[in-house]
mmCIF file of C-alpha atoms in Angstrom:
data_model
loop_
_atom_site.group_PDB
_atom_site.id
_atom_site.type_symbol
_atom_site.label_atom_id
_atom_site.label_comp_id
_atom_site.label_asym_id
_atom_site.label_seq_id
_atom_site.Cartn_x
_atom_site.Cartn_y
_atom_site.Cartn_z
ATOM 1 C CA MET A 25 -1.650 24.917 23.720
ATOM 2 C CA ASN A 26 -3.716 21.507 23.694
ATOM 3 C CA ALA A 27 -1.869 18.543 23.186
ATOM 4 C CA LEU A 28 -4.700 16.811 21.577
ATOM 5 C CA PRO A 29 -5.369 18.125 18.246
ATOM 6 C CA VAL A 30 -1.490 18.348 17.649
ATOM 7 C CA ALA A 31 -0.872 14.781 18.487
ATOM 8 C CA ARG A 32 -4.019 13.670 15.998
ATOM 9 C CA LEU A 33 -2.617 15.595 13.409
ATOM 10 C CA GLN A 34 0.889 13.896 14.213
ATOM 11 C CA PHE A 35 -0.806 10.440 14.139
ATOM 12 C CA ALA A 36 -2.827 11.179 10.911
ATOM 13 C CA THR A 37 0.261 12.632 9.032
ATOM 14 C CA THR A 38 2.578 9.533 9.981
ATOM 15 C CA THR A 39 0.001 6.699 9.263
ATOM 16 C CA SER A 40 -0.866 8.454 5.870
ATOM 17 C CA PHE A 41 2.676 8.957 4.568
ATOM 18 C CA HIS A 42 3.512 5.069 5.245
ATOM 19 C CA PHE A 43 0.314 3.864 4.118
ATOM 20 C CA LEU A 44 0.855 5.205 0.513
ATOM 21 C CA PHE A 45 4.549 3.586 0.352
ATOM 22 C CA VAL A 46 2.860 0.449 1.708
ATOM 23 C CA LEU A 47 0.281 0.061 -1.305
ATOM 24 C CA LEU A 48 2.205 0.536 -3.977
ATOM 25 C CA THR A 49 4.459 -2.341 -2.572
ATOM 26 C CA LEU A 50 1.204 -4.642 -2.287
ATOM 27 C CA GLY A 51 0.454 -3.875 -5.963
ATOM 28 C CA LEU A 52 3.820 -3.757 -7.509
ATOM 29 C CA VAL A 53 5.117 -6.814 -6.306
ATOM 30 C CA THR A 54 2.212 -8.554 -7.175
ATOM 31 C CA LEU A 55 2.473 -7.645 -10.660
ATOM 32 C CA VAL A 56 6.428 -8.403 -10.801
ATOM 33 C CA ALA A 57 5.454 -12.042 -9.289
ATOM 34 C CA VAL A 58 3.249 -12.378 -12.453
ATOM 35 C CA MET A 59 5.547 -11.250 -14.772
ATOM 36 C CA GLN A 60 8.061 -13.414 -13.799
ATOM 37 C CA THR A 61 5.735 -16.270 -13.276
ATOM 38 C CA ARG A 62 4.714 -15.855 -16.891
ATOM 39 C CA TRP A 63 8.640 -15.914 -18.253
ATOM 40 C CA THR A 64 9.629 -18.640 -16.103
ATOM 41 C CA LEU A 65 6.902 -20.831 -17.284
ATOM 42 C CA GLY A 66 7.916 -20.296 -20.969
ATOM 43 C CA GLY A 67 7.180 -16.459 -21.803
ATOM 44 C CA LYS A 68 8.885 -14.357 -24.094
ATOM 45 C CA PRO A 69 12.219 -12.664 -22.829
ATOM 46 C CA GLU A 70 10.772 -9.399 -22.863
ATOM 47 C CA LEU A 71 9.220 -10.737 -19.662
ATOM 48 C CA LEU A 72 12.525 -11.147 -17.801
ATOM 49 C CA ARG A 73 13.146 -7.493 -18.494
ATOM 50 C CA MET A 74 9.641 -6.219 -17.359
ATOM 51 C CA THR A 75 10.481 -8.387 -14.336
ATOM 52 C CA ARG A 76 13.819 -6.375 -13.577
ATOM 53 C CA PHE A 77 12.763 -2.906 -14.738
ATOM 54 C CA TRP A 78 9.097 -2.818 -12.528
ATOM 55 C CA GLY A 79 10.999 -5.136 -9.696
ATOM 56 C CA ARG A 80 13.590 -2.386 -9.423
ATOM 57 C CA LEU A 81 11.091 0.430 -8.680
ATOM 58 C CA TYR A 82 9.306 -1.855 -6.084
ATOM 59 C CA VAL A 83 12.433 -2.250 -4.015
ATOM 60 C CA ILE A 84 13.256 1.444 -4.215
ATOM 61 C CA ASN A 85 9.448 2.234 -2.931
ATOM 62 C CA TYR A 86 10.001 -1.135 -0.593
ATOM 63 C CA ALA A 87 13.212 0.663 1.058
ATOM 64 C CA LEU A 88 11.606 4.072 1.554
ATOM 65 C CA GLY A 89 8.474 2.360 2.826
ATOM 66 C CA ILE A 90 10.802 0.791 5.710
ATOM 67 C CA ALA A 91 12.032 4.179 6.597
ATOM 68 C CA THR A 92 8.328 5.721 6.989
ATOM 69 C CA GLY A 93 7.644 2.735 9.096
ATOM 70 C CA ILE A 94 10.522 3.184 11.642
ATOM 71 C CA VAL A 95 9.759 6.768 12.292
ATOM 72 C CA MET A 96 5.687 6.029 12.765
ATOM 73 C CA GLU A 97 6.914 3.713 15.407
ATOM 74 C CA PHE A 98 8.823 6.412 17.191
ATOM 75 C CA GLN A 99 5.144 8.208 17.093
ATOM 76 C CA PHE A 100 3.425 5.811 18.476
ATOM 77 C CA GLY A 101 6.523 5.414 21.222
ATOM 78 C CA LEU A 102 6.438 8.905 21.882
ATOM 79 C CA THR A 103 2.821 10.313 21.549
ATOM 80 C CA TRP A 104 0.290 7.083 22.674
ATOM 81 C CA THR A 105 1.780 5.616 25.994
ATOM 82 C CA GLY A 106 -2.177 5.466 26.930
ATOM 83 C CA LEU A 107 -2.631 3.382 24.239
ATOM 84 C CA SER A 108 0.041 1.244 24.999
ATOM 85 C CA ALA A 109 -0.388 0.904 29.124
ATOM 86 C CA PHE A 110 -4.170 0.109 28.387
ATOM 87 C CA ALA A 111 -4.091 -2.250 25.503
ATOM 88 C CA GLY A 112 -0.181 -3.146 24.758
ATOM 89 C CA ASP A 113 -1.421 -6.692 25.662
ATOM 90 C CA VAL A 114 -3.932 -7.095 22.902
ATOM 91 C CA PHE A 115 -3.079 -4.343 20.372
ATOM 92 C CA GLY A 116 0.746 -4.814 20.447
ATOM 93 C CA ALA A 117 0.481 -8.708 19.767
ATOM 94 C CA PRO A 118 -0.240 -8.832 16.204
ATOM 95 C CA LEU A 119 2.388 -5.720 15.335
ATOM 96 C CA ALA A 120 5.185 -7.702 17.124
ATOM 97 C CA ILE A 121 3.941 -10.704 14.855
ATOM 98 C CA GLU A 122 4.129 -8.208 11.952
ATOM 99 C CA THR A 123 7.380 -7.438 12.594
ATOM 100 C CA LEU A 124 9.427 -10.566 13.943
ATOM 101 C CA VAL A 125 7.549 -12.826 11.480
ATOM 102 C CA ALA A 126 6.396 -11.288 8.116
ATOM 103 C CA PHE A 127 8.781 -8.093 7.909
ATOM 104 C CA PHE A 128 11.702 -9.994 8.563
ATOM 105 C CA LEU A 129 11.088 -13.083 6.385
ATOM 106 C CA GLU A 130 9.866 -10.441 3.740
ATOM 107 C CA SER A 131 13.185 -8.535 4.012
ATOM 108 C CA THR A 132 15.406 -11.422 3.768
ATOM 109 C CA PHE A 133 13.268 -13.268 0.979
ATOM 110 C CA LEU A 134 13.489 -10.082 -0.784
ATOM 111 C CA GLY A 135 17.338 -10.203 -0.521
ATOM 112 C CA LEU A 136 17.980 -13.415 -1.641
ATOM 113 C CA TRP A 137 15.511 -12.383 -4.704
ATOM 114 C CA ILE A 138 17.467 -9.453 -5.785
ATOM 115 C CA PHE A 139 20.712 -10.944 -5.828
ATOM 116 C CA GLY A 140 19.642 -14.470 -7.425
ATOM 117 C CA PHE A 141 19.133 -13.040 -10.752
ATOM 118 C CA GLY A 142 21.248 -15.296 -12.991
ATOM 119 C CA ARG A 143 22.798 -17.317 -9.727
ATOM 120 C CA LEU A 144 19.711 -19.347 -8.473
ATOM 121 C CA PRO A 145 17.377 -21.937 -10.494
ATOM 122 C CA LYS A 146 14.377 -20.167 -11.985
ATOM 123 C CA GLY A 147 12.081 -22.176 -10.306
ATOM 124 C CA LEU A 148 13.460 -21.083 -6.900
ATOM 125 C CA HIS A 149 14.108 -17.586 -7.692
ATOM 126 C CA LEU A 150 10.391 -17.493 -8.917
ATOM 127 C CA ALA A 151 9.474 -19.169 -5.529
ATOM 128 C CA LEU A 152 11.310 -16.186 -3.572
ATOM 129 C CA ILE A 153 9.543 -13.605 -5.160
ATOM 130 C CA TRP A 154 5.901 -15.436 -4.341
ATOM 131 C CA LEU A 155 7.215 -15.824 -0.784
ATOM 132 C CA VAL A 156 7.870 -11.906 -0.688
ATOM 133 C CA THR A 157 4.192 -11.644 -2.171
ATOM 134 C CA LEU A 158 2.882 -13.898 0.564
ATOM 135 C CA THR A 159 4.944 -12.347 3.372
ATOM 136 C CA ALA A 160 3.606 -8.678 2.556
ATOM 137 C CA TYR A 161 0.341 -9.811 2.353
ATOM 138 C CA ALA A 162 0.781 -11.461 5.745
ATOM 139 C CA SER A 163 2.124 -8.016 7.077
ATOM 140 C CA ALA A 164 -0.885 -6.350 5.852
ATOM 141 C CA LEU A 165 -3.095 -8.714 7.274
ATOM 142 C CA PHE A 166 -1.499 -8.259 11.048
ATOM 143 C CA ILE A 167 -1.132 -4.664 10.775
ATOM 144 C CA MET A 168 -5.125 -4.420 9.738
ATOM 145 C CA VAL A 169 -5.615 -7.201 12.689
ATOM 146 C CA ALA A 170 -4.030 -4.517 15.242
ATOM 147 C CA ASN A 171 -5.963 -1.691 13.516
ATOM 148 C CA SER A 172 -9.744 -3.466 13.461
ATOM 149 C CA PHE A 173 -9.257 -4.312 17.065
ATOM 150 C CA LEU A 174 -9.261 -0.389 17.410
ATOM 151 C CA GLN A 175 -12.345 -0.149 15.597
ATOM 152 C CA ASP A 176 -13.813 -3.117 17.427
ATOM 153 C CA PRO A 177 -12.319 -4.327 20.622
ATOM 154 C CA VAL A 178 -13.237 -8.280 20.149
ATOM 155 C CA GLY A 179 -11.931 -11.176 22.431
ATOM 156 C CA SER A 180 -10.906 -8.934 25.369
ATOM 157 C CA HIS A 181 -11.875 -7.537 28.539
ATOM 158 C CA VAL A 182 -11.208 -4.991 30.969
ATOM 159 C CA GLU A 183 -9.053 -6.088 34.366
ATOM 160 C CA ASN A 184 -7.152 -3.783 36.438
ATOM 161 C CA GLY A 185 -7.635 -1.086 34.375
ATOM 162 C CA ALA A 186 -5.893 -2.239 31.070
ATOM 163 C CA LEU A 187 -7.152 -4.719 28.264
ATOM 164 C CA ARG A 188 -6.594 -8.414 28.491
ATOM 165 C CA LEU A 189 -7.178 -11.135 25.882
ATOM 166 C CA ASP A 190 -9.165 -13.633 25.612
ATOM 167 C CA ASP A 191 -9.598 -15.663 22.892
ATOM 168 C CA PHE A 192 -6.729 -14.827 20.112
ATOM 169 C CA GLY A 193 -8.557 -16.368 16.908
ATOM 170 C CA ALA A 194 -11.419 -13.776 17.769
ATOM 171 C CA LEU A 195 -9.001 -11.203 16.392
ATOM 172 C CA PHE A 196 -9.001 -12.624 13.038
ATOM 173 C CA SER A 197 -12.862 -12.961 12.664
ATOM 174 C CA ASN A 198 -13.453 -9.579 13.590
ATOM 175 C CA PRO A 199 -15.846 -7.776 11.474
ATOM 176 C CA ALA A 200 -13.943 -4.975 11.292
ATOM 177 C CA LEU A 201 -11.421 -6.919 9.780
ATOM 178 C CA VAL A 202 -13.538 -9.416 7.526
ATOM 179 C CA ALA A 203 -14.264 -6.529 4.846
ATOM 180 C CA SER A 204 -11.244 -3.981 5.422
ATOM 181 C CA LEU A 205 -8.608 -6.475 4.616
ATOM 182 C CA PRO A 206 -9.666 -7.313 0.978
ATOM 183 C CA HIS A 207 -10.612 -3.427 0.878
ATOM 184 C CA VAL A 208 -6.963 -2.581 1.250
ATOM 185 C CA LEU A 209 -5.599 -5.744 -0.265
ATOM 186 C CA SER A 210 -7.471 -4.780 -3.831
ATOM 187 C CA ALA A 211 -6.513 -0.848 -3.011
ATOM 188 C CA GLY A 212 -3.147 -1.933 -3.453
ATOM 189 C CA LEU A 213 -3.307 -3.741 -6.272
ATOM 190 C CA VAL A 214 -5.083 -0.834 -8.010
ATOM 191 C CA THR A 215 -2.304 1.020 -6.915
ATOM 192 C CA GLY A 216 0.451 -1.098 -8.657
ATOM 193 C CA GLY A 217 -1.957 -1.222 -11.769
ATOM 194 C CA PHE A 218 -2.668 2.412 -12.249
ATOM 195 C CA PHE A 219 1.380 2.977 -11.458
ATOM 196 C CA VAL A 220 2.501 0.718 -14.272
ATOM 197 C CA VAL A 221 -0.167 1.812 -16.426
ATOM 198 C CA GLY A 222 0.801 5.450 -16.056
ATOM 199 C CA VAL A 223 4.542 4.955 -16.463
ATOM 200 C CA SER A 224 4.244 3.139 -19.492
ATOM 201 C CA ALA A 225 1.937 5.667 -20.946
ATOM 202 C CA TRP A 226 4.189 8.476 -20.166
ATOM 203 C CA HIS A 227 6.798 6.474 -22.345
ATOM 204 C CA PHE A 228 4.206 6.441 -25.141
ATOM 205 C CA VAL A 229 3.748 9.980 -24.673
ATOM 206 C CA LYS A 230 7.391 10.283 -25.193
ATOM 207 C CA ARG A 231 7.184 8.025 -28.410
ATOM 208 C CA THR A 232 9.321 5.379 -26.910
ATOM 209 C CA THR A 233 10.624 2.565 -29.071
ATOM 210 C CA GLU A 234 10.016 -0.135 -26.685
ATOM 211 C CA VAL A 235 6.662 -0.489 -28.046
ATOM 212 C CA GLU A 236 6.579 -4.241 -27.206
ATOM 213 C CA PHE A 237 7.979 -3.709 -23.576
ATOM 214 C CA PHE A 238 5.695 -1.030 -22.408
ATOM 215 C CA GLY A 239 2.716 -2.517 -24.385
ATOM 216 C CA ARG A 240 2.918 -5.957 -22.620
ATOM 217 C CA SER A 241 3.378 -3.587 -19.200
ATOM 218 C CA MET A 242 -0.152 -1.748 -20.038
ATOM 219 C CA ARG A 243 -1.810 -4.868 -20.509
ATOM 220 C CA ILE A 244 -0.944 -6.404 -17.646
ATOM 221 C CA GLY A 245 -1.139 -2.962 -15.766
ATOM 222 C CA VAL A 246 -4.672 -2.215 -17.002
ATOM 223 C CA VAL A 247 -6.051 -5.862 -16.112
ATOM 224 C CA ALA A 248 -5.098 -5.598 -12.564
ATOM 225 C CA SER A 249 -6.611 -1.917 -12.160
ATOM 226 C CA LEU A 250 -9.664 -3.429 -13.660
ATOM 227 C CA ALA A 251 -9.623 -6.491 -11.290
ATOM 228 C CA GLY A 252 -8.629 -4.497 -8.206
ATOM 229 C CA SER A 253 -10.881 -1.415 -8.721
ATOM 230 C CA ILE A 254 -14.116 -4.073 -8.629
ATOM 231 C CA PHE A 255 -13.113 -5.160 -5.460
ATOM 232 C CA VAL A 256 -12.481 -2.047 -4.258
ATOM 233 C CA VAL A 257 -15.657 -0.937 -4.626
ATOM 234 C CA ASN A 258 -17.445 -4.010 -3.813
ATOM 235 C CA GLN A 259 -15.388 -4.331 -0.420
ATOM 236 C CA GLY A 260 -15.761 -0.710 0.036
ATOM 237 C CA PHE A 261 -19.750 -0.703 0.293
ATOM 238 C CA ALA A 262 -19.474 -4.020 1.973
ATOM 239 C CA GLN A 263 -18.002 -2.705 4.552
ATOM 240 C CA PHE A 264 -20.850 -0.384 5.086
ATOM 241 C CA GLY A 265 -23.114 -3.142 5.995
ATOM 242 C CA GLN A 266 -20.317 -3.871 8.944
ATOM 243 C CA LEU A 267 -20.782 -0.302 10.095
ATOM 244 C CA LYS A 268 -24.109 -0.156 10.999
ATOM 245 C CA VAL A 269 -23.293 -3.218 13.605
ATOM 246 C CA TYR A 270 -20.340 -1.908 15.305
ATOM 247 C CA GLN A 271 -20.291 1.712 14.686
ATOM 248 C CA PRO A 272 -23.815 2.569 13.903
ATOM 249 C CA ASP A 273 -23.850 6.715 13.665
ATOM 250 C CA LYS A 274 -20.496 6.447 11.694
ATOM 251 C CA LEU A 275 -21.731 7.343 8.343
ATOM 252 C CA ASP A 276 -23.900 10.366 9.835
ATOM 253 C CA GLU A 277 -21.502 12.129 11.108
ATOM 254 C CA ASN A 278 -20.458 15.119 9.045
ATOM 255 C CA VAL A 279 -16.567 14.863 9.506
ATOM 256 C CA VAL A 280 -16.813 11.742 7.828
ATOM 257 C CA GLY A 281 -19.181 12.704 4.837
ATOM 258 C CA MET A 282 -16.542 14.803 2.833
ATOM 259 C CA PRO A 283 -13.717 12.163 2.607
ATOM 260 C CA LEU A 284 -16.287 9.444 2.302
ATOM 261 C CA GLY A 285 -18.037 10.936 -0.650
ATOM 262 C CA ALA A 286 -14.374 11.866 -2.505
ATOM 263 C CA MET A 287 -13.424 7.959 -1.577
ATOM 264 C CA ILE A 288 -16.821 6.777 -3.631
ATOM 265 C CA GLY A 289 -16.266 9.258 -6.361
ATOM 266 C CA LEU A 290 -12.531 8.202 -6.681
ATOM 267 C CA GLY A 291 -13.464 4.579 -6.711
ATOM 268 C CA PHE A 292 -16.055 4.664 -9.749
ATOM 269 C CA LEU A 293 -13.706 7.272 -11.617
ATOM 270 C CA MET A 294 -10.658 4.699 -11.186
ATOM 271 C CA PHE A 295 -13.223 1.862 -12.382
ATOM 272 C CA ALA A 296 -14.098 4.035 -15.276
ATOM 273 C CA CYS A 297 -10.441 4.506 -16.493
ATOM 274 C CA ALA A 298 -9.587 0.991 -16.049
ATOM 275 C CA LEU A 299 -12.892 -0.058 -17.517
ATOM 276 C CA LEU A 300 -11.816 1.954 -20.433
ATOM 277 C CA GLY A 301 -8.294 0.629 -20.646
ATOM 278 C CA THR A 302 -9.452 -2.871 -20.850
ATOM 279 C CA LEU A 303 -11.990 -1.944 -23.930
ATOM 280 C CA LEU A 304 -9.329 -0.857 -25.786
ATOM 281 C CA LEU A 305 -7.187 -3.537 -25.139
ATOM 282 C CA PHE A 306 -9.613 -5.898 -26.602
ATOM 283 C CA ARG A 307 -9.925 -3.313 -29.581
ATOM 284 C CA ASN A 308 -5.846 -3.382 -29.831
ATOM 285 C CA TRP A 309 -6.053 0.256 -29.350
ATOM 286 C CA LEU A 310 -4.228 0.312 -26.107
ATOM 287 C CA THR A 311 -0.726 1.290 -27.463
ATOM 288 C CA LYS A 312 -2.097 3.530 -30.166
ATOM 289 C CA ALA A 313 -4.777 5.578 -28.339
ATOM 290 C CA ARG A 314 -2.575 8.704 -27.198
ATOM 291 C CA PHE A 315 -5.771 10.129 -25.360
ATOM 292 C CA LEU A 316 -5.689 7.320 -23.000
ATOM 293 C CA HIS A 317 -1.938 7.469 -22.723
ATOM 294 C CA TYR A 318 -2.243 11.320 -21.447
ATOM 295 C CA LEU A 319 -5.221 10.505 -19.268
ATOM 296 C CA MET A 320 -3.640 7.524 -17.564
ATOM 297 C CA VAL A 321 -0.534 9.588 -16.634
ATOM 298 C CA ALA A 322 -2.865 12.043 -15.070
ATOM 299 C CA ALA A 323 -4.710 9.300 -13.347
ATOM 300 C CA ILE A 324 -1.521 7.696 -11.321
ATOM 301 C CA PRO A 325 -2.427 9.764 -8.182
ATOM 302 C CA LEU A 326 -6.119 8.445 -8.123
ATOM 303 C CA PRO A 327 -5.597 5.542 -6.198
ATOM 304 C CA PHE A 328 -3.224 7.336 -3.577
ATOM 305 C CA LEU A 329 -5.728 9.921 -2.934
ATOM 306 C CA ALA A 330 -8.571 7.353 -2.804
ATOM 307 C CA ALA A 331 -6.516 5.449 0.064
ATOM 308 C CA ILE A 332 -5.911 8.926 1.976
ATOM 309 C CA MET A 333 -9.566 9.640 2.076
ATOM 310 C CA GLY A 334 -10.775 6.054 3.108
ATOM 311 C CA TRP A 335 -8.277 6.228 6.102
ATOM 312 C CA LEU A 336 -9.712 9.178 6.845
ATOM 313 C CA VAL A 337 -12.958 7.890 7.025
ATOM 314 C CA ARG A 338 -11.830 4.870 8.970
ATOM 315 C CA GLU A 339 -9.731 7.110 11.775
ATOM 316 C CA LEU A 340 -12.103 9.976 12.029
ATOM 317 C CA GLY A 341 -15.099 7.742 12.369
ATOM 318 C CA ARG A 342 -13.769 6.178 15.549
ATOM 319 C CA GLN A 343 -13.520 9.469 17.226
ATOM 320 C CA PRO A 344 -13.348 10.405 20.185
ATOM 321 C CA TRP A 345 -12.773 6.726 21.088
ATOM 322 C CA LEU A 346 -9.074 5.279 20.191
ATOM 323 C CA VAL A 347 -10.269 1.892 21.195
ATOM 324 C CA TRP A 348 -13.872 1.682 20.238
ATOM 325 C CA GLY A 349 -16.188 2.197 23.363
ATOM 326 C CA LYS A 350 -13.032 1.426 25.852
ATOM 327 C CA LEU A 351 -10.321 3.987 25.583
ATOM 328 C CA ARG A 352 -10.746 7.641 24.413
ATOM 329 C CA THR A 353 -8.236 9.216 22.403
ATOM 330 C CA ALA A 354 -7.633 12.261 24.722
ATOM 331 C CA ASP A 355 -6.956 9.683 27.681
ATOM 332 C CA ALA A 356 -4.085 7.706 25.380
ATOM 333 C CA VAL A 357 -2.109 10.753 24.637
ATOM 334 C CA ALA A 358 1.455 10.890 26.243
ATOM 335 C CA GLY A 359 1.488 13.155 29.618
ATOM 336 C CA VAL A 360 4.105 15.554 27.893
ATOM 337 C CA PRO A 361 3.843 19.223 26.984
ATOM 338 C CA ALA A 362 2.060 20.306 23.984
ATOM 339 C CA GLY A 363 5.353 21.863 22.704
ATOM 340 C CA GLN A 364 7.250 18.982 22.794
ATOM 341 C CA ILE A 365 4.598 16.946 20.633
ATOM 342 C CA LEU A 366 4.457 20.061 18.186
ATOM 343 C CA PHE A 367 8.562 19.618 17.859
ATOM 344 C CA SER A 368 8.282 16.031 16.889
ATOM 345 C CA PHE A 369 5.305 16.592 14.799
ATOM 346 C CA ILE A 370 7.166 18.975 12.870
ATOM 347 C CA ALA A 371 10.727 16.868 12.789
ATOM 348 C CA PHE A 372 8.399 13.903 11.803
ATOM 349 C CA THR A 373 6.876 15.888 8.934
ATOM 350 C CA LEU A 374 9.849 17.393 8.009
ATOM 351 C CA LEU A 375 11.813 13.721 7.582
ATOM 352 C CA PHE A 376 8.631 12.328 5.769
ATOM 353 C CA ALA A 377 8.681 14.880 3.221
ATOM 354 C CA ALA A 378 12.359 14.216 2.243
ATOM 355 C CA LEU A 379 11.784 10.632 2.223
ATOM 356 C CA ALA A 380 8.371 11.375 -0.097
ATOM 357 C CA VAL A 381 10.881 13.490 -2.027
ATOM 358 C CA ALA A 382 13.830 11.010 -2.188
ATOM 359 C CA ASP A 383 11.330 8.377 -3.271
ATOM 360 C CA TRP A 384 10.054 10.240 -5.866
ATOM 361 C CA VAL A 385 13.626 11.269 -7.663
ATOM 362 C CA LEU A 386 14.770 7.986 -7.205
ATOM 363 C CA MET A 387 11.420 6.218 -8.661
ATOM 364 C CA ALA A 388 11.197 9.125 -11.432
ATOM 365 C CA ARG A 389 15.032 8.495 -12.283
ATOM 366 C CA VAL A 390 14.534 4.848 -12.854
ATOM 367 C CA ALA A 391 11.256 5.209 -14.531
ATOM 368 C CA LYS A 392 12.197 7.525 -17.138
ATOM 369 C CA ARG A 393 15.439 5.726 -18.231
ATOM 370 C CA GLY A 394 13.141 2.762 -18.998
ATOM 371 C CA PRO A 395 14.244 -0.852 -18.816
ATOM 372 C CA ASP A 396 17.779 -2.620 -19.543
ATOM 373 C CA PRO A 397 19.168 -3.058 -22.893
ATOM 374 C CA VAL A 398 18.027 -6.163 -24.460
ATOM 375 C CA GLU A 399 21.499 -7.577 -24.544
ATOM 376 C CA ALA A 400 22.144 -6.749 -20.533
ATOM 377 C CA PRO A 401 23.301 -9.863 -18.810
ATOM 378 C CA ALA A 402 20.886 -11.794 -16.770
ATOM 379 C CA GLU A 403 22.918 -12.176 -13.708
ATOM 380 C CA ARG A 404 23.143 -8.414 -13.074
ATOM 381 C CA PRO A 405 21.600 -7.716 -9.603
ATOM 382 C CA VAL A 406 18.196 -5.761 -10.015
ATOM 383 C CA LEU A 407 19.408 -2.856 -8.211
ATOM 384 C CA SER A 408 22.328 -2.123 -10.482
ATOM 385 C CA GLY A 409 22.187 1.111 -12.168
ATOM 386 C CA VAL A 410 20.039 3.026 -9.714
#
């Protein structure tokens, strides 16, 4: 048995699973921060209930996403020791910063936000959710810095069989990062927007009595979906120009053609759905158009599917290189029997499947139950009743 295809399949599975959690986390936290800002600045009490309800769903996804990230780190250490040995001094730096700075700060601010409802001044509590949002974006930045280095190893040179860093600043001006980071962040906004719209639409399909609550949620989600989809499409095409410079043959490879076409098609489909929702919003038909409600419930998976296709384009197009032009993927696999890698792949896949099911069950339960009653005390922690 050849260890390389099993190792690559393991990498694709673990990173793809984790990436889906990350996208929803980035999108939901942004929308929750917007909702709380509007309430803090004198908005209707309904906005506080929205903050708590969508914030609860965000926290569930965040917690399960942490677990998938830990599993992903294990597969790096077990399967790709060649990468650590050759490029660890450079590739590991942004990952370490992401863990020590962005991740721990984000978790700390989030804990304070969760238990700060009704206990902290409104302005300070609002600052906390925006700090959570900013550190989440910082986390995405450092992850994409590391991934972009694999695409284009700027600011480094080979010395004694390993990469050494020459210019740390070059990592942040990497052409592979400049267009891809906005693309990922806007993809997160689309994912969060479609999720909020889809869940709200489901309640309208069930003829909810919370018309104002889910009507407001749909309006915010539709606007976020439209803005995000515009940037997703724009930044997606912007990356094509970069590819012609540092990976000129990537777009001509058959292995990339199918996911690339699917990604483009899904991107325009999401834009069309978001545009339709926005047009109905301006016509005051958003809460009345039942065909739209069914459509948006069915459209919840679209940004997730598009994200997987985009990730495949980015990673498959780099082959046969793990670090472009410097380290081949075949040379980075750990020197362990293929059977052991297969065993770890099966174990990781089963664990990821369990985490995905747990995430879906918990979020579906909270989403179906709906928001807290109007008379619910504000000082209840956001996770109460999960």
